[in-house]
PDB file of C-alpha atoms in Angstrom:
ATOM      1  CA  UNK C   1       0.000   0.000   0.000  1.00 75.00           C
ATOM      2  CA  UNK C   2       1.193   3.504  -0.882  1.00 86.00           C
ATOM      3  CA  UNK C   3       3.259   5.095   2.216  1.00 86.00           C
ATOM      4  CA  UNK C   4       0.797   8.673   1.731  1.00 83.00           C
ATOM      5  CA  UNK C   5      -2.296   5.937   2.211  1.00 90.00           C
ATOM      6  CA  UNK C   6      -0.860   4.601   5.199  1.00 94.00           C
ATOM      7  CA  UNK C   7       0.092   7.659   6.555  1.00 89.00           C
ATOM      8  CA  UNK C   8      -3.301   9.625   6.506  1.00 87.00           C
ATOM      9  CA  UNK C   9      -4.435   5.875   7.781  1.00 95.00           C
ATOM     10  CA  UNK C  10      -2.524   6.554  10.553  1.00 94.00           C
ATOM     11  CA  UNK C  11      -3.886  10.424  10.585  1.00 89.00           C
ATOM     12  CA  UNK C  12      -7.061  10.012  11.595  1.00 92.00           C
ATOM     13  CA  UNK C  13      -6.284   6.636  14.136  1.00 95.00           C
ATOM     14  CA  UNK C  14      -4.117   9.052  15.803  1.00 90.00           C
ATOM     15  CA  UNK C  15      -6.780  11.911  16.847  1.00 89.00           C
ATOM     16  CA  UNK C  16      -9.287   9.119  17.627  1.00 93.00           C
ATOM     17  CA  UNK C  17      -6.626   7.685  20.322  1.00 93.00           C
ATOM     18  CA  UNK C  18      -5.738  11.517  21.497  1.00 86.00           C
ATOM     19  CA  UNK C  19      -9.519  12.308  21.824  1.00 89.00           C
ATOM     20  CA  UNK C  20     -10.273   9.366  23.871  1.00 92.00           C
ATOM     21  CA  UNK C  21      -6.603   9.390  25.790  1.00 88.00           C
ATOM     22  CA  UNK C  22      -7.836  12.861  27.322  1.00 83.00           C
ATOM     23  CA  UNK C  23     -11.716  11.398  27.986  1.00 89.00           C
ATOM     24  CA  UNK C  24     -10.340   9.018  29.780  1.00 91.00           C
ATOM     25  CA  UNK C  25      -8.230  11.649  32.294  1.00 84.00           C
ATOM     26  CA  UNK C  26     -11.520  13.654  32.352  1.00 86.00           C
ATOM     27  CA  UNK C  27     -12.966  10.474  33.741  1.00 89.00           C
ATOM     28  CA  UNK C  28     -10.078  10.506  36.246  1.00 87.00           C
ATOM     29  CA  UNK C  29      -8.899   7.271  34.656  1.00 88.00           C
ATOM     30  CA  UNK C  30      -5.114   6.461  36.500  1.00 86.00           C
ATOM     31  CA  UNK C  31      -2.407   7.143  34.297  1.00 80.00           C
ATOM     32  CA  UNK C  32      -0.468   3.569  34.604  1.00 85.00           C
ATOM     33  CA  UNK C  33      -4.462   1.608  33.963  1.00 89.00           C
ATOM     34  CA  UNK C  34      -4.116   3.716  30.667  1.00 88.00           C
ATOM     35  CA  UNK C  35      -0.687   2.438  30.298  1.00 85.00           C
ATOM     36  CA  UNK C  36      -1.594  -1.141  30.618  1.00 90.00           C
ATOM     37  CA  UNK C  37      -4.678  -0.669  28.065  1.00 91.00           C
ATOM     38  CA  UNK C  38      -2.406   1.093  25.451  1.00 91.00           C
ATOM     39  CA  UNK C  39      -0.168  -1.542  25.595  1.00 91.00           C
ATOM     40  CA  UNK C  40      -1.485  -4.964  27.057  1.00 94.00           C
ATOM     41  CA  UNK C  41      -4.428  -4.708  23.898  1.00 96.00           C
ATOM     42  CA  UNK C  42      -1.980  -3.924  21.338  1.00 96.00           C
ATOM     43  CA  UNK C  43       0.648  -6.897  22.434  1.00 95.00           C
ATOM     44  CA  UNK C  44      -2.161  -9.216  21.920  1.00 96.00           C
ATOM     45  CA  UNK C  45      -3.702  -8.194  18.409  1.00 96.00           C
ATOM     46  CA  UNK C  46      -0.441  -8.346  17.315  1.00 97.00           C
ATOM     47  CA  UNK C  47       0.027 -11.764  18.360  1.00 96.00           C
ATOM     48  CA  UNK C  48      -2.828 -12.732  16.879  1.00 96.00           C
ATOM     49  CA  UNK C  49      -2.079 -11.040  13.744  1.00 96.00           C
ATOM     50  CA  UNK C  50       1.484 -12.654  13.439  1.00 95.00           C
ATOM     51  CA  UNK C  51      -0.068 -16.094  14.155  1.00 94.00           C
ATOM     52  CA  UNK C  52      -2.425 -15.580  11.829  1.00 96.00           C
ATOM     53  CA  UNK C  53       0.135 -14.632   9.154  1.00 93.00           C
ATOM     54  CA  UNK C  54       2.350 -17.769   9.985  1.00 94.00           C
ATOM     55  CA  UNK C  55       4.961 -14.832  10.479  1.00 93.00           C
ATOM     56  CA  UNK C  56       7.710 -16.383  13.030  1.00 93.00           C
ATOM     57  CA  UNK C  57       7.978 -14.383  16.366  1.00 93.00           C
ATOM     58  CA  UNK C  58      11.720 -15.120  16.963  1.00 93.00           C
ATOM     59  CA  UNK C  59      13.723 -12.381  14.896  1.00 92.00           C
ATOM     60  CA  UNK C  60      16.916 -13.521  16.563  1.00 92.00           C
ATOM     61  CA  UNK C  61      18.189 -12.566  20.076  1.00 94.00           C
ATOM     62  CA  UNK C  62      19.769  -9.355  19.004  1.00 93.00           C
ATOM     63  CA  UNK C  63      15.951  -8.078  17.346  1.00 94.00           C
ATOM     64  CA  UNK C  64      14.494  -8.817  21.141  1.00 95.00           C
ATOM     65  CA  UNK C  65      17.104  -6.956  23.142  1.00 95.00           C
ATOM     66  CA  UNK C  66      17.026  -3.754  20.839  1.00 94.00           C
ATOM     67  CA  UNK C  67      13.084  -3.960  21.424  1.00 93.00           C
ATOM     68  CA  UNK C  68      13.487  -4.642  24.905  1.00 94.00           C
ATOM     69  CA  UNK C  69      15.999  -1.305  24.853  1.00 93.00           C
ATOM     70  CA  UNK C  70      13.427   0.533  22.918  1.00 92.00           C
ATOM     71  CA  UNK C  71      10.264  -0.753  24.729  1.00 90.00           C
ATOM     72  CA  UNK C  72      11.778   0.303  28.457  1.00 88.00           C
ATOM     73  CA  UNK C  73      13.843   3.465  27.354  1.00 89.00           C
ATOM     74  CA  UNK C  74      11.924   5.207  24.907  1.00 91.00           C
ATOM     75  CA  UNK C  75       9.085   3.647  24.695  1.00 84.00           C
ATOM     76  CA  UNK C  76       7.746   3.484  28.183  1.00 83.00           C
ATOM     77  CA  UNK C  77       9.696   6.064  29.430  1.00 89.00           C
ATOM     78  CA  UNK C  78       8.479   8.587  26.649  1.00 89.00           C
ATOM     79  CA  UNK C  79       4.981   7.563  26.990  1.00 82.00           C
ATOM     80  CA  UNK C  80       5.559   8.684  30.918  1.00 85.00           C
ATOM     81  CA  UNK C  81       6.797  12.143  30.175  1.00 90.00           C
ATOM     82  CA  UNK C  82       3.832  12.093  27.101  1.00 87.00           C
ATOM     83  CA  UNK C  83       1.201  11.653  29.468  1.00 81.00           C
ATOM     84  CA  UNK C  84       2.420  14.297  31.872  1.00 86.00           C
ATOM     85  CA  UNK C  85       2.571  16.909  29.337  1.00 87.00           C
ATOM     86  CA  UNK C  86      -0.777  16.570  28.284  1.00 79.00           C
ATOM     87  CA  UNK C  87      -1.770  16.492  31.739  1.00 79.00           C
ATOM     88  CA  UNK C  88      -0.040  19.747  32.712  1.00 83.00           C
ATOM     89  CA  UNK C  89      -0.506  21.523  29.677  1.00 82.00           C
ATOM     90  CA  UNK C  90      -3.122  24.460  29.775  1.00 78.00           C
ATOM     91  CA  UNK C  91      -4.102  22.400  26.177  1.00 70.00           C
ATOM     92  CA  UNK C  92      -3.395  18.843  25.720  1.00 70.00           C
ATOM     93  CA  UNK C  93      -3.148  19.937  21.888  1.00 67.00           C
ATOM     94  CA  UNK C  94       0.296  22.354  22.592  1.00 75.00           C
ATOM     95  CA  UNK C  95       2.050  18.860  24.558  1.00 81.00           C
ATOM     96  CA  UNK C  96       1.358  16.588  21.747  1.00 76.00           C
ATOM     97  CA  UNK C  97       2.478  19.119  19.305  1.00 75.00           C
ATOM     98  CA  UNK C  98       6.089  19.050  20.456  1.00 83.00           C
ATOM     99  CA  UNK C  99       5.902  15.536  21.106  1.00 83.00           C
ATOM    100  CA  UNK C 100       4.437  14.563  17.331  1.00 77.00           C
ATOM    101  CA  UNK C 101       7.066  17.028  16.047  1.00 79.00           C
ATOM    102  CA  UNK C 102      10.298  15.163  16.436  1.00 87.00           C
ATOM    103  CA  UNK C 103       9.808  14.743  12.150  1.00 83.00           C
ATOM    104  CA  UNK C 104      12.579  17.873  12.967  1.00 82.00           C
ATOM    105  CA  UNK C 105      14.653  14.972  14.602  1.00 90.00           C
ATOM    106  CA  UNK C 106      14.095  12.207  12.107  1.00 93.00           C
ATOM    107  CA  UNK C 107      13.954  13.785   8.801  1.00 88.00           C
ATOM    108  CA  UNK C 108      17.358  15.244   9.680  1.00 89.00           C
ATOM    109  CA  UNK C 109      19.033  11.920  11.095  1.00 94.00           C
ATOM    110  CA  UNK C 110      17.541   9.870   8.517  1.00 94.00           C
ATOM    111  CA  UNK C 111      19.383  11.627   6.038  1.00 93.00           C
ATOM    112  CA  UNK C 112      22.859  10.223   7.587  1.00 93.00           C
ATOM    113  CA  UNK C 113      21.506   7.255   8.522  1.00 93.00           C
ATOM    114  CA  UNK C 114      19.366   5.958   5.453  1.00 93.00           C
ATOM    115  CA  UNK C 115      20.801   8.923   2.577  1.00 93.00           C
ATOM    116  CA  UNK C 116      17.127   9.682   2.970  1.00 93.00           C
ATOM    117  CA  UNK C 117      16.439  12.983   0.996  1.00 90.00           C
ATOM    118  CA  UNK C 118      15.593  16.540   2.168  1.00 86.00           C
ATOM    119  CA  UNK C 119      16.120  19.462  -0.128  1.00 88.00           C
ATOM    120  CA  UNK C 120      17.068  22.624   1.357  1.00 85.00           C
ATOM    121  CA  UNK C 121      13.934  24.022   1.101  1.00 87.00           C
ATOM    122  CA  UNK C 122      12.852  21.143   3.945  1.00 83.00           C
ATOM    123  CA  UNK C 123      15.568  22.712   5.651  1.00 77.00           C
ATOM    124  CA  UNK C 124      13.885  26.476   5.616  1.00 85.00           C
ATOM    125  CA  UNK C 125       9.981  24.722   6.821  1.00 82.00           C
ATOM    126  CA  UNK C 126      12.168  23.326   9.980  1.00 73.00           C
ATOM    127  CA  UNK C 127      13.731  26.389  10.988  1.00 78.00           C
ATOM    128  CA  UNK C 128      10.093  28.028  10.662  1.00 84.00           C
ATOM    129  CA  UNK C 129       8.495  25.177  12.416  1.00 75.00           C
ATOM    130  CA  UNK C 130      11.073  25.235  15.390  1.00 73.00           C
ATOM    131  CA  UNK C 131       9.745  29.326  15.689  1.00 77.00           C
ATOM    132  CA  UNK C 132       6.409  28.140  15.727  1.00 77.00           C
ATOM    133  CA  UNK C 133       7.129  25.541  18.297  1.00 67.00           C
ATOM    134  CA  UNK C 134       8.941  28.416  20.595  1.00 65.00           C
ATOM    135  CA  UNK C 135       5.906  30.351  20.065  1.00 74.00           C
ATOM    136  CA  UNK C 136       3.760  27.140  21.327  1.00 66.00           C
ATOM    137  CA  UNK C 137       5.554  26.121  24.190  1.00 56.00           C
ATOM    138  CA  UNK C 138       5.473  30.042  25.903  1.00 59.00           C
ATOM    139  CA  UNK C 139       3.372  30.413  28.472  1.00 51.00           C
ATOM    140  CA  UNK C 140       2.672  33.238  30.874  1.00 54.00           C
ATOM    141  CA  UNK C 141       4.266  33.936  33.932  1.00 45.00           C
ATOM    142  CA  UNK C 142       2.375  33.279  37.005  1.00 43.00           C
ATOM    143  CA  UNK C 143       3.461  34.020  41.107  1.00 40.00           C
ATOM    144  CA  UNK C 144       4.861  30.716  42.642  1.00 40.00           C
ATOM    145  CA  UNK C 145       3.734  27.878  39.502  1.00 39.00           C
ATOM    146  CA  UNK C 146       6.510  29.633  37.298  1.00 44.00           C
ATOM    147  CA  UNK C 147       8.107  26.309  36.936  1.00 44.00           C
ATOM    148  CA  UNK C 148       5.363  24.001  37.077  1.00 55.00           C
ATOM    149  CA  UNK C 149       4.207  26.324  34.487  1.00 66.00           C
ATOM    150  CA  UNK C 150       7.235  25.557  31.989  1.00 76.00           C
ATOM    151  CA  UNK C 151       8.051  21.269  33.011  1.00 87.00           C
ATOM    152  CA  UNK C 152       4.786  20.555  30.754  1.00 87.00           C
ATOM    153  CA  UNK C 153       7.172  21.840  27.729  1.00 87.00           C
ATOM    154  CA  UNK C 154      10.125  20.051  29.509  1.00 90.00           C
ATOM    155  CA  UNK C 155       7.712  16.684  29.682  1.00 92.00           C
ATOM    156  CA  UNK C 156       7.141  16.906  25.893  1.00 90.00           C
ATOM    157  CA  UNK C 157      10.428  17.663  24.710  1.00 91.00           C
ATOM    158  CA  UNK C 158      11.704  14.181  26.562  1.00 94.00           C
ATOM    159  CA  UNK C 159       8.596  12.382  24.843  1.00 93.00           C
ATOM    160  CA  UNK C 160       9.891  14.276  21.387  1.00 92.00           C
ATOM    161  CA  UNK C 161      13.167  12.924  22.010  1.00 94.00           C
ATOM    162  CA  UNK C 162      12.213   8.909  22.750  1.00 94.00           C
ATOM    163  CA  UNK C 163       9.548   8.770  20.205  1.00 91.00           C
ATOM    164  CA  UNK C 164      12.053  10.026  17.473  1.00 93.00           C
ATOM    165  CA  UNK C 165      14.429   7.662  18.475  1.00 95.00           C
ATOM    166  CA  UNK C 166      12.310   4.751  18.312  1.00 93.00           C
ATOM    167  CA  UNK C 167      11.037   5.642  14.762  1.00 93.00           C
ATOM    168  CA  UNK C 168      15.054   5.681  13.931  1.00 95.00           C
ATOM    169  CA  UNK C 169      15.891   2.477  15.842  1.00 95.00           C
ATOM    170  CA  UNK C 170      12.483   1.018  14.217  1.00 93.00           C
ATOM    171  CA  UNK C 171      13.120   1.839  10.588  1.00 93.00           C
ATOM    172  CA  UNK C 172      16.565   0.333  10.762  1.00 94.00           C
ATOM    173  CA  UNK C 173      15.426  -2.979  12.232  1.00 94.00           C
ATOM    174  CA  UNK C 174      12.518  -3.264  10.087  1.00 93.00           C
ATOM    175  CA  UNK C 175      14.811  -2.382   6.909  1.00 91.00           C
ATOM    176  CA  UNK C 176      17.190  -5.156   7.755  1.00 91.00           C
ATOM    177  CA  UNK C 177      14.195  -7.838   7.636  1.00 91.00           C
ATOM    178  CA  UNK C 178      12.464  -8.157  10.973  1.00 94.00           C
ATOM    179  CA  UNK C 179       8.776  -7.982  10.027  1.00 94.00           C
ATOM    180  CA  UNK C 180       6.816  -4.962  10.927  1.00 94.00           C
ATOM    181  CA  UNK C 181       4.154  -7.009  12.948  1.00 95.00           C
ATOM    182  CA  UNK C 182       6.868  -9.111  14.851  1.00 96.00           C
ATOM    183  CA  UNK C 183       8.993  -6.266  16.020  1.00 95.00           C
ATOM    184  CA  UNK C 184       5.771  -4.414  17.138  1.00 95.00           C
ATOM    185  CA  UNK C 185       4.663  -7.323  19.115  1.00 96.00           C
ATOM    186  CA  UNK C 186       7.934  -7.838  20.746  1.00 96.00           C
ATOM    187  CA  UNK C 187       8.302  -4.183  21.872  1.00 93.00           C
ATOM    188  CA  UNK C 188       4.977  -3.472  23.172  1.00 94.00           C
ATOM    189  CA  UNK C 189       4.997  -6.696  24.929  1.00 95.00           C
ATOM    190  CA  UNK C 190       7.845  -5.774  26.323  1.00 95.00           C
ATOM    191  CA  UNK C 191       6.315  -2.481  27.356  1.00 90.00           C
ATOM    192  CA  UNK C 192       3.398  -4.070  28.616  1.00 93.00           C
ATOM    193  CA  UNK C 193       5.301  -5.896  31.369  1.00 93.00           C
ATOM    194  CA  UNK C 194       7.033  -2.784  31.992  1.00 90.00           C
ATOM    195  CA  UNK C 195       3.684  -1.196  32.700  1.00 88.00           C
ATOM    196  CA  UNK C 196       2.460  -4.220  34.825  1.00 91.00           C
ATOM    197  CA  UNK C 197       5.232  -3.897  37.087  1.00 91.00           C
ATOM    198  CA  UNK C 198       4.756  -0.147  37.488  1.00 85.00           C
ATOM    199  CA  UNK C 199       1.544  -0.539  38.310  1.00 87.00           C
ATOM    200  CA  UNK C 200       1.947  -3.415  40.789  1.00 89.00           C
ATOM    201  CA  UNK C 201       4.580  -1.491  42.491  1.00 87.00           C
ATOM    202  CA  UNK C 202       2.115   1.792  42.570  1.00 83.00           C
ATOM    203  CA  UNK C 203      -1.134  -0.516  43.594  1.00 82.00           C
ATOM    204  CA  UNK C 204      -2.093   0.824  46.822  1.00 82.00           C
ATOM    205  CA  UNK C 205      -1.991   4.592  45.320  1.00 82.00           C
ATOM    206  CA  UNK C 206      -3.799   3.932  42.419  1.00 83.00           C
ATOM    207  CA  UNK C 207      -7.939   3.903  42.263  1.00 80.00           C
ATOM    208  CA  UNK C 208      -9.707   2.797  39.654  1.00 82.00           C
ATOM    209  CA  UNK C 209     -13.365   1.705  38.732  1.00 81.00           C
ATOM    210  CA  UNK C 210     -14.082  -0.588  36.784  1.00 83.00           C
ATOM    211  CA  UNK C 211     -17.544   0.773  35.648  1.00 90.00           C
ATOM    212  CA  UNK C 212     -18.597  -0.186  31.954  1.00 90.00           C
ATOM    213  CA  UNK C 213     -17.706   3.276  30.741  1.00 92.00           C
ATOM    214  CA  UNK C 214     -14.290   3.163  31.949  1.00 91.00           C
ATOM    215  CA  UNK C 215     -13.504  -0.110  30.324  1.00 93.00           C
ATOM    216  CA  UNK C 216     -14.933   0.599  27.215  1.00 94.00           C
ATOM    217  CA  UNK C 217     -13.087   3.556  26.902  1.00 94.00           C
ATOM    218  CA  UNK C 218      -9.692   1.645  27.609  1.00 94.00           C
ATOM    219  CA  UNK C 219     -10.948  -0.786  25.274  1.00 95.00           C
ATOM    220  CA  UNK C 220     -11.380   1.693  22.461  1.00 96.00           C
ATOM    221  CA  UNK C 221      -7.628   3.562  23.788  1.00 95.00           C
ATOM    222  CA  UNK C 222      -6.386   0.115  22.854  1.00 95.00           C
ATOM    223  CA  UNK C 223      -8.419  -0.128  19.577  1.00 96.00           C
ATOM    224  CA  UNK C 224      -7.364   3.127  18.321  1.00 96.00           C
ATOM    225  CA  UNK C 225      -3.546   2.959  19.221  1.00 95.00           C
ATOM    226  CA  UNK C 226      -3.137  -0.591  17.498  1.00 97.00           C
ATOM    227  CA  UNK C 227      -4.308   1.071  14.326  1.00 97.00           C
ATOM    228  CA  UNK C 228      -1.898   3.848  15.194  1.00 95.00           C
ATOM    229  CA  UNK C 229       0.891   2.067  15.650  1.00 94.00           C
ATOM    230  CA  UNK C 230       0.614   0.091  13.165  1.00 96.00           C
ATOM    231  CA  UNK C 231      -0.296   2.133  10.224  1.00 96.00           C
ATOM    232  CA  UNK C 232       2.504   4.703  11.641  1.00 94.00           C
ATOM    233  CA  UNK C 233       5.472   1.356  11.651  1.00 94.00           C
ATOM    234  CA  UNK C 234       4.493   0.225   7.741  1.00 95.00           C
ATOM    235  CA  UNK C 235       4.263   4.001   6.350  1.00 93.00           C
ATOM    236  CA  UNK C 236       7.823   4.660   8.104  1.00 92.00           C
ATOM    237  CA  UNK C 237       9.383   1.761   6.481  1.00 92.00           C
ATOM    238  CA  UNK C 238       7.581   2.395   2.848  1.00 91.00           C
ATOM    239  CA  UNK C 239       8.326   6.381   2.967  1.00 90.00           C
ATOM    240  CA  UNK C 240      11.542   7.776   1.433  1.00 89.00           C
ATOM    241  CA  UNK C 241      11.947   9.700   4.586  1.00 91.00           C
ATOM    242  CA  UNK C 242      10.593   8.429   7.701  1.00 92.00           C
ATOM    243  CA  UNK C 243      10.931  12.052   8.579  1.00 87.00           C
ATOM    244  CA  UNK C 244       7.545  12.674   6.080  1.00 85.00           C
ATOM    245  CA  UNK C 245       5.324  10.295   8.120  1.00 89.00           C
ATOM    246  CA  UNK C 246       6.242  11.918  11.488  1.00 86.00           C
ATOM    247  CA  UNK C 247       5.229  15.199   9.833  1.00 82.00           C
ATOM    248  CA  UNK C 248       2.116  13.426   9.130  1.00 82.00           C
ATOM    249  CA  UNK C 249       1.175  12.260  12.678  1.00 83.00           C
ATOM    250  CA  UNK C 250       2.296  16.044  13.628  1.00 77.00           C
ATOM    251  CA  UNK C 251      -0.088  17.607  11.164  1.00 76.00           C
ATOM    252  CA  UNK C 252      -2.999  15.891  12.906  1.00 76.00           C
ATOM    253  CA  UNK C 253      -2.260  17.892  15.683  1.00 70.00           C
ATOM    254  CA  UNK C 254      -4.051  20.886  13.242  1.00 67.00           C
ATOM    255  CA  UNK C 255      -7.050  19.307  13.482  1.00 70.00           C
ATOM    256  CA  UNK C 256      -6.989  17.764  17.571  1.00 74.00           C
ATOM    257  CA  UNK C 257      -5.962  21.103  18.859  1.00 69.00           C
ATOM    258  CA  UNK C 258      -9.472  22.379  17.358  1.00 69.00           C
ATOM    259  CA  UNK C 259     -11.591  19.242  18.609  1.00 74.00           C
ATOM    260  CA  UNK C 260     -10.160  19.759  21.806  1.00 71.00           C
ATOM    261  CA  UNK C 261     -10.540  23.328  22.605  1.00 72.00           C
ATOM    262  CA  UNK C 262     -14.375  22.393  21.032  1.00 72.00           C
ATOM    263  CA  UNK C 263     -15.140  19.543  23.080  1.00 75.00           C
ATOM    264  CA  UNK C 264     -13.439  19.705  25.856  1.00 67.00           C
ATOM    265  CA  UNK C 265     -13.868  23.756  26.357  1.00 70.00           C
ATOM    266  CA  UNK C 266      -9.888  23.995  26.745  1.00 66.00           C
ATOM    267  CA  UNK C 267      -8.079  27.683  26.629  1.00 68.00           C
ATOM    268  CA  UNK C 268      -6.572  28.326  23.385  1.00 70.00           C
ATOM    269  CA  UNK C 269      -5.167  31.881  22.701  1.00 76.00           C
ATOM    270  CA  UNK C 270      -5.217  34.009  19.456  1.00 80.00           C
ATOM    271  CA  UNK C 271      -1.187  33.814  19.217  1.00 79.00           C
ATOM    272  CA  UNK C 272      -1.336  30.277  19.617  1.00 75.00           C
ATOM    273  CA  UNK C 273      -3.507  29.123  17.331  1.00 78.00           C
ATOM    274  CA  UNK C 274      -1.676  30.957  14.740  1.00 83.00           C
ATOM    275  CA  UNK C 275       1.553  29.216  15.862  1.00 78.00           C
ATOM    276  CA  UNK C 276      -0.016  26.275  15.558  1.00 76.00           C
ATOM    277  CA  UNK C 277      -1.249  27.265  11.785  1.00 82.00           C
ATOM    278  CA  UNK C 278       2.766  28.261  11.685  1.00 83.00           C
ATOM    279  CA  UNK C 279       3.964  24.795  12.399  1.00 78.00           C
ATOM    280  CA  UNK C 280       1.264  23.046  10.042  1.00 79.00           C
ATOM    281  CA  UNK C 281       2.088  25.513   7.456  1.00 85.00           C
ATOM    282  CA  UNK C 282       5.744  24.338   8.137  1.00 79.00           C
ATOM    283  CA  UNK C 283       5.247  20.795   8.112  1.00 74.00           C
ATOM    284  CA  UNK C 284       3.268  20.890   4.593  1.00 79.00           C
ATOM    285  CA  UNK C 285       6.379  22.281   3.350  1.00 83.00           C
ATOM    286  CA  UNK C 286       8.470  19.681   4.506  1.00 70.00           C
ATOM    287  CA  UNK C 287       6.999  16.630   2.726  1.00 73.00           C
ATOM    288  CA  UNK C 288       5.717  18.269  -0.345  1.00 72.00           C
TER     289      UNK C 288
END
């Protein structure tokens, strides 16, 4: 399937997940029972999907110890400081904006580590997305939450970091001939133990209820990011610069800013909103 397909594909599976990611913290869903649903449900389509393929699940020791790498350092660990930022975030649109934009990160790296191409007018849309971004992540002083006020953009740079990583560390284990579906399955299994542990250790402060809303809406989290993750993992592989999909799953950030500001009756501020049109704008120009 064509890598633009897959990409929108994973477009719109990406502001269903964000959507119901933040109705499930208005529900006062724990963080780690959200971890375990974006993970645990994920692990276990996989599975099924590599059975049903007849697709081996042993890549070879050094495939499971690079996902085991990815899964506890930047996967887990980047999903921490992900939801974080969208929790402290006076929008959960500006935290995922730096966090989907690390197509800065990966367009750039993938040129030295792929000879993936970027003309130099990809070059100019970074520079004017990275102003955008500043222009995003500014918020107003305020007596004694000064810093608690700024860590959100702190939070969201880490996740920016990890997630860029992993598409790197992805695309190069993929493009040596680990299939898409087994690596997935290895390193979100991986970070589903990760997440069981956390939340074992964390059990007594942790209160959940397990009403039929709340597990439907974990059930769909885990729906929706499966789609994500695995439209996002093929289109990175088929692109001619992995850096072009992450601009991609950025540029949904255009339209999940809106829906939740809409829904969700979230602040957004005239100079904002035209930052975010800024780093849109910028991010069309880098994969045209």
């Amino acid at each position: 399937m064509n890598w633009i397909i897959l990409s929108f594909l994973m477009f719109f599976s990406s502001i269903v997940y964000y959507l119901l990611l933040r109705y499930s913290q208005i529900l006062q869903i724990d963080r780690k029972v959200n971890f375990i649903a974006n993970f645990s449900i994920p692990s276990i389509l996989f599975l099924l999907l590599a059975v049903s393929r007849g697709v081996s699940l042993n890549p070879g020791i050094g495939v499971i110890l690079a996902s085991f790498f990815v899964a506890l350092f930047l996967n887990f660990i980047g999903s921490v400081a992900a939801f974080r930022g969208m929790e402290q975030a006076p929008n959960a649109g500006y935290s995922v904006i730096i966090q989907k934009s690390y197509a800065l990160y990966t367009s750039v790296a993938a040129i030295f580590l792929f000879n993936s191409p970027l003309p130099i007018y990809k070059y100019i849309a970074i520079v004017f997305i990275i102003f955008s971004l500043g222009i995003v992540s500014k918020s107003k002083n305020r007596s004694n939450v000064k810093y608690r006020g700024y860590f959100w953009v702190a939070l969201s740079l880490v996740s920016f970091f990890c997630y860029g990583t992993q598409s790197l560390v992805a695309k190069y284990l993929i493009s040596s001939g680990t299939p898409s579906v087994v690596y997935l399955f290895w390193n979100i299994f991986f970070t589903t133990i990760i997440s069981l542990v956390d939340y074992a250790w964390h059990y007594r402060q942790i209160i959940f209820v397990p009403s039929k809303k709340n597990i439907f809406v974990l059930m769909a989290i885990g729906l929706s990011v499966s789609f994500f993750y695995y439209f996002k993992q093929v289109a990175e592989v088929a692109a001619p610069n992995v850096g072009y999909v992450n601009a991609i799953n950025a540029s949904s950030n255009a339209i999940l800013i809106l829906l939740v500001a809409m829904i969700f009756k979230e602040s957004i501020s005239k100079l904002k909103f035209i930052a975010v049109l800024g780093v849109i704008v910028g991010i069309v120009v880098l994969i045209v």
